[in-house]
Short mmCIF file of C-alpha atoms in Angstrom, two decimals:
data_model
loop_
_atom_site.label_atom_id
_atom_site.label_comp_id
_atom_site.label_asym_id
_atom_site.label_seq_id
_atom_site.Cartn_x
_atom_site.Cartn_y
_atom_site.Cartn_z
CA TRP A 100 -25.29 -0.68 3.66
CA LEU A 101 -22.06 -0.23 5.63
CA LEU A 102 -22.82 3.39 6.49
CA ALA A 103 -26.37 2.48 7.44
CA ALA A 104 -25.15 -0.32 9.71
CA ALA A 105 -22.74 2.12 11.34
CA VAL A 106 -25.46 4.62 12.32
CA GLU A 107 -28.36 2.25 12.97
CA PRO A 108 -29.02 1.57 16.67
CA GLY A 109 -28.99 -2.05 17.76
CA ARG A 110 -28.01 -5.18 15.80
CA ASP A 111 -31.13 -6.01 13.78
CA PHE A 112 -30.17 -4.14 10.62
CA ALA A 113 -26.60 -5.46 10.52
CA LEU A 114 -27.85 -9.02 11.02
CA GLY A 115 -30.25 -8.63 8.11
CA THR A 116 -33.35 -9.07 10.27
CA GLY A 117 -34.51 -5.46 10.31
CA GLN A 118 -35.26 -2.53 8.05
CA LEU A 119 -33.86 0.95 7.97
CA THR A 120 -35.34 2.98 10.77
CA ASN A 121 -36.32 6.61 10.71
CA PRO A 122 -33.24 8.80 10.11
CA ALA A 123 -34.18 10.67 13.27
CA SER A 124 -33.17 7.58 15.28
CA TRP A 125 -29.77 7.22 13.68
CA THR A 126 -26.89 7.74 16.07
CA ALA A 127 -23.18 8.50 15.93
CA ALA A 128 -22.56 6.46 19.07
CA ASN A 129 -20.83 3.65 17.19
CA LEU A 130 -18.50 6.06 15.39
CA ALA A 131 -17.65 7.85 18.62
CA THR A 132 -17.06 4.58 20.49
CA VAL A 133 -14.73 3.25 17.80
CA TRP A 134 -12.81 6.51 17.49
CA ASN A 135 -12.32 6.85 21.23
CA GLY A 136 -11.66 3.14 21.66
CA GLY A 137 -8.36 3.11 19.79
CA MET A 138 -9.20 4.02 16.20
CA ALA A 139 -7.50 7.41 16.48
CA GLU A 140 -4.20 5.81 17.48
CA ALA A 141 -4.60 3.00 14.94
CA VAL A 142 -5.27 5.46 12.11
CA ALA A 143 -2.22 7.52 13.08
CA ARG A 144 0.03 4.43 13.18
CA SER A 145 -1.35 3.06 9.91
CA LEU A 146 -0.85 6.43 8.21
CA VAL A 147 2.75 6.64 9.41
CA LEU A 148 3.48 3.12 8.19
CA ALA A 149 1.70 3.55 4.85
CA LEU A 150 3.23 6.95 4.08
CA GLY A 151 6.66 5.80 5.24
CA ALA A 152 6.47 2.70 3.04
CA THR A 153 5.32 4.78 0.07
CA VAL A 154 8.12 7.34 0.37
CA LEU A 155 10.85 4.74 0.91
CA VAL A 156 9.62 2.45 -1.87
CA LEU A 157 9.59 5.29 -4.41
CA THR A 158 12.98 6.52 -3.17
CA LEU A 159 14.52 3.08 -3.70
CA ALA A 160 12.60 2.07 -6.83
CA ALA A 161 13.24 5.17 -8.94
CA PRO A 162 17.08 4.90 -9.15
CA ALA A 163 16.90 1.12 -9.61
CA ALA A 164 14.35 1.40 -12.42
CA PHE A 165 16.28 4.23 -14.09
CA ALA A 166 19.51 2.22 -14.02
CA LEU A 167 17.78 -0.85 -15.47
CA ALA A 168 16.22 1.19 -18.27
CA ALA A 169 19.54 2.85 -19.09
CA LEU A 170 21.78 -0.22 -18.93
CA ILE A 171 19.66 -3.14 -20.12
CA ARG A 172 18.76 -3.10 -23.78
CA GLY A 173 18.80 -6.80 -24.74
CA ASN A 174 15.45 -8.57 -24.92
CA GLY A 175 16.81 -11.83 -23.48
CA PHE A 176 18.21 -10.30 -20.30
CA LYS A 177 15.18 -8.05 -20.04
CA GLY A 178 12.88 -11.06 -20.12
CA THR A 179 14.89 -12.76 -17.38
CA LEU A 180 14.61 -9.74 -15.10
CA LEU A 181 10.89 -9.43 -15.83
CA VAL A 182 10.44 -13.01 -14.66
CA PHE A 183 12.47 -12.19 -11.54
CA PHE A 184 10.27 -9.22 -10.60
CA VAL A 185 7.04 -11.06 -11.37
CA ALA A 186 8.27 -13.89 -9.12
CA GLY A 187 8.77 -11.33 -6.37
CA LEU A 188 5.20 -10.13 -6.83
CA SER A 189 3.83 -13.66 -6.59
CA GLN A 190 5.29 -14.32 -3.12
CA SER A 191 2.42 -13.75 -0.71
CA THR A 192 3.03 -12.87 2.92
CA PRO A 193 1.45 -16.06 4.41
CA VAL A 194 3.96 -18.21 2.52
CA LEU A 195 6.85 -16.33 4.14
CA VAL A 196 5.49 -16.13 7.69
CA ILE A 197 7.81 -18.65 9.33
CA PRO A 198 11.14 -17.49 7.82
CA LEU A 199 10.07 -13.86 8.19
CA PHE A 200 9.29 -14.32 11.87
CA SER A 201 12.66 -16.01 12.42
CA LEU A 202 14.49 -13.22 10.60
CA LEU A 203 12.72 -10.44 12.48
CA ARG A 204 13.42 -12.17 15.78
CA GLN A 205 17.13 -12.45 14.96
CA LEU A 206 17.22 -8.76 14.00
CA ARG A 207 15.31 -7.85 17.19
CA LEU A 208 12.59 -6.13 15.20
CA LEU A 209 9.61 -7.91 16.77
CA GLY A 210 7.38 -5.46 18.58
CA THR A 211 8.70 -2.46 16.59
CA GLU A 212 7.33 -0.37 13.74
CA TRP A 213 10.40 -1.21 11.65
CA GLY A 214 9.47 -4.87 11.87
CA ILE A 215 6.27 -4.00 9.99
CA LEU A 216 7.67 -1.33 7.70
CA LEU A 217 10.72 -3.13 6.28
CA PRO A 218 8.82 -6.23 5.03
CA GLU A 219 6.15 -3.97 3.52
CA ILE A 220 8.85 -2.09 1.61
CA ALA A 221 10.42 -5.34 0.39
CA ARG A 222 7.03 -6.64 -0.74
CA SER A 223 6.11 -3.50 -2.72
CA LEU A 224 9.50 -2.86 -4.35
CA PRO A 225 9.15 -5.38 -7.22
CA PHE A 226 5.94 -3.80 -8.50
CA ALA A 227 7.27 -0.25 -8.17
CA ILE A 228 10.56 -1.07 -9.94
CA LEU A 229 8.76 -2.95 -12.69
CA LEU A 230 6.29 -0.14 -13.29
CA LEU A 231 8.89 2.66 -13.30
CA TRP A 232 11.33 0.60 -15.35
CA ALA A 233 8.71 0.04 -18.04
CA TRP A 234 7.91 3.75 -18.09
CA PHE A 235 11.56 4.83 -18.30
CA ALA A 236 12.27 2.26 -21.02
CA GLY A 237 9.36 3.56 -23.08
CA SER A 238 10.25 7.24 -22.67
CA PRO A 239 11.93 9.13 -25.56
CA ARG A 240 15.68 8.79 -25.20
CA GLU A 241 16.26 12.00 -27.13
CA VAL A 242 15.29 14.02 -24.06
CA LEU A 243 17.86 12.27 -21.86
CA GLU A 244 20.52 12.51 -24.53
CA ALA A 245 19.88 16.25 -24.87
CA SER A 246 20.23 16.71 -21.11
CA ARG A 247 23.46 14.67 -21.17
CA ILE A 248 24.86 16.92 -23.87
CA ASP A 249 23.99 19.93 -21.71
CA GLY A 250 26.12 18.47 -18.91
CA ALA A 251 23.54 16.73 -16.74
CA GLY A 252 24.86 13.74 -14.83
CA PRO A 253 22.88 10.54 -14.13
CA TRP A 254 21.37 11.91 -10.90
CA ALA A 255 20.30 15.15 -12.56
CA GLN A 256 18.82 13.21 -15.47
CA LEU A 257 16.81 11.10 -13.06
CA THR A 258 15.53 13.86 -10.77
CA ARG A 259 15.09 16.70 -13.28
CA VAL A 260 14.11 14.90 -16.49
CA ALA A 261 13.05 11.27 -16.07
CA LEU A 262 11.03 11.46 -12.84
CA PRO A 263 8.89 14.46 -13.86
CA LEU A 264 8.01 12.59 -17.06
CA ALA A 265 7.26 9.43 -15.06
CA ARG A 266 4.88 11.14 -12.65
CA PRO A 267 1.84 8.96 -13.58
CA ALA A 268 3.84 5.75 -13.06
CA ALA A 269 5.20 7.03 -9.74
CA ILE A 270 1.65 7.87 -8.62
CA ALA A 271 0.45 4.38 -9.58
CA ALA A 272 3.30 2.76 -7.65
CA GLY A 273 2.68 5.05 -4.68
CA VAL A 274 -1.05 4.28 -4.58
CA TRP A 275 -0.34 0.55 -4.75
CA THR A 276 2.16 0.76 -1.90
CA PHE A 277 -0.05 2.94 0.29
CA VAL A 278 -3.17 0.79 -0.09
CA SER A 279 -1.21 -2.45 0.40
CA SER A 280 0.31 -1.14 3.62
CA TRP A 281 -2.95 0.37 4.86
CA ASN A 282 -4.81 -2.92 4.40
CA GLU A 283 -2.08 -5.17 5.82
CA TYR A 284 -3.33 -7.39 8.63
CA LEU A 285 -0.94 -10.33 8.89
CA LEU A 286 2.33 -8.42 9.34
CA PRO A 287 1.20 -6.29 12.32
CA THR A 288 -0.28 -9.42 13.91
CA LEU A 289 2.97 -11.30 13.39
CA VAL A 290 5.27 -8.52 14.58
CA SER A 291 3.17 -7.33 17.53
CA GLN A 292 1.89 -10.49 19.13
CA ASP A 293 0.90 -8.69 22.31
CA GLY A 294 -1.26 -6.20 20.36
CA SER A 295 0.77 -3.14 21.37
CA LEU A 296 1.24 -2.01 17.75
CA GLN A 297 -2.39 -1.90 16.73
CA THR A 298 -3.20 -0.81 13.18
CA VAL A 299 -6.58 -0.22 11.57
CA PRO A 300 -7.04 -3.82 10.29
CA THR A 301 -5.98 -5.39 13.60
CA LEU A 302 -8.31 -3.08 15.52
CA LEU A 303 -11.23 -4.07 13.28
CA ALA A 304 -10.48 -7.73 13.97
CA SER A 305 -10.89 -7.10 17.69
CA TYR A 306 -14.61 -6.43 17.15
CA ILE A 307 -15.13 -9.95 15.78
CA GLY A 308 -15.77 -12.57 18.43
CA THR A 309 -16.58 -16.27 18.34
CA TYR A 310 -19.91 -15.82 20.09
CA ASN A 311 -20.50 -12.08 20.03
CA THR A 312 -19.55 -9.86 17.11
CA GLN A 313 -20.10 -6.13 17.62
CA PHE A 314 -21.57 -5.44 14.20
CA GLY A 315 -22.31 -1.78 14.75
CA LEU A 316 -18.77 -1.03 15.90
CA LEU A 317 -17.32 -3.19 13.13
CA ALA A 318 -19.35 -1.32 10.49
CA ALA A 319 -18.33 2.05 11.93
CA GLY A 320 -14.67 1.06 12.02
CA ALA A 321 -14.79 -0.37 8.50
CA ALA A 322 -16.31 2.87 7.19
CA MET A 323 -13.48 4.85 8.77
CA ALA A 324 -10.91 2.41 7.40
CA MET A 325 -12.24 2.78 3.87
CA ALA A 326 -12.15 6.58 3.85
CA PRO A 327 -8.40 7.17 3.13
CA SER A 328 -8.26 4.59 0.31
CA LEU A 329 -11.42 5.95 -1.29
CA ALA A 330 -10.12 9.52 -1.07
CA LEU A 331 -6.78 8.50 -2.56
CA TYR A 332 -8.51 6.65 -5.38
CA ALA A 333 -10.84 9.56 -6.15
CA ILE A 334 -7.95 12.03 -6.34
CA LEU A 335 -5.31 9.97 -8.15
CA ARG A 336 -7.19 7.36 -10.17
CA ARG A 337 -6.73 9.02 -13.58
CA PRO A 338 -2.96 9.66 -13.47
CA ALA A 339 -2.43 6.25 -11.87
CA ALA A 340 -4.42 4.57 -14.65
CA ARG A 341 -2.34 6.40 -17.26
CA GLY A 342 0.85 5.21 -15.58
CA VAL A 343 -0.23 1.55 -15.55
CA SER A 344 -1.47 1.66 -19.16
CA ALA A 345 1.76 3.21 -20.44
CA ALA A 346 3.84 0.68 -18.51
CA GLU A 347 1.81 -2.21 -19.98
CA ARG A 348 2.46 -0.91 -23.50
CA ALA A 349 6.17 -0.56 -22.78
CA ILE A 350 6.42 -4.12 -21.41
CA GLN A 351 4.62 -5.52 -24.45
#
C-alpha cells in the first residue's frame, strides 16, 4: 500500500477513496520531489548519526561487558547489575526531555550533531552491555584460559578471542542501536529547534499539516526511510537472532 501510494498520482488512493490506477499512469514525481526537497541531506545525516552511534556503542560496550563477565561471578551482585541495566532500558526519552534539554544547553550542544549523538549512545549502551555481557558470561572459559596461558593480556583476549566468538551478539546490539538512532524523532527535534539539523523522521513530519497533509510525498518519504532498516534486517536477521537467543539462555 505504501509503495502504491508513493507512485499513484493525486490523493484519492492515499485517502482510501480510490482504486489502483493503470500502472502506466504511475509516476516517480513524489519520489523525486522528496529526494530533491531535503531527503538526500536528511538520509546522509541520519546515516552518519546511526553509524556513529553504532560504532561508539559497540566500542564502549565490549570492554565493559568483558570486564563484567570476567570479574563478577556471584549471583547476588549479578542480579543487582541486571536490575540496573534493565532500569536503564526502561527510561524512555520523553521522560528525560526537560533535564536532557537543560544539560545539553549547559554543555552548549544544542544545535549540534553531538547533542543528538551522545544521548543516543547513552540510551543504547545498557542493552548492548547487557547483551554482550550475557554472551561473554556464557562462553567457554577454557578458551580464554588457554589464551592467557599463551601470554595474551586482557585486551588481546577481548579483541582476538572473545569478540570473534561474540559476533552474533555484537551484530544484534549493532542492529538495535542503528535502528533506534535511525528512527529517532524526539531528540533531533529537541536539539535542533530551528530545524537546521533535519533527519529522516523530522523531514517526514514536515509533510504532515493540520489542514493539508501531503500524502503522496509522505508515502514516498516513508518508503525511502524504511529501505535501510529493511535491508539491514534482511542481511543480519539470522546472526542477530542467534545472538539474542544465546544471551537469553545465558541470563536465565
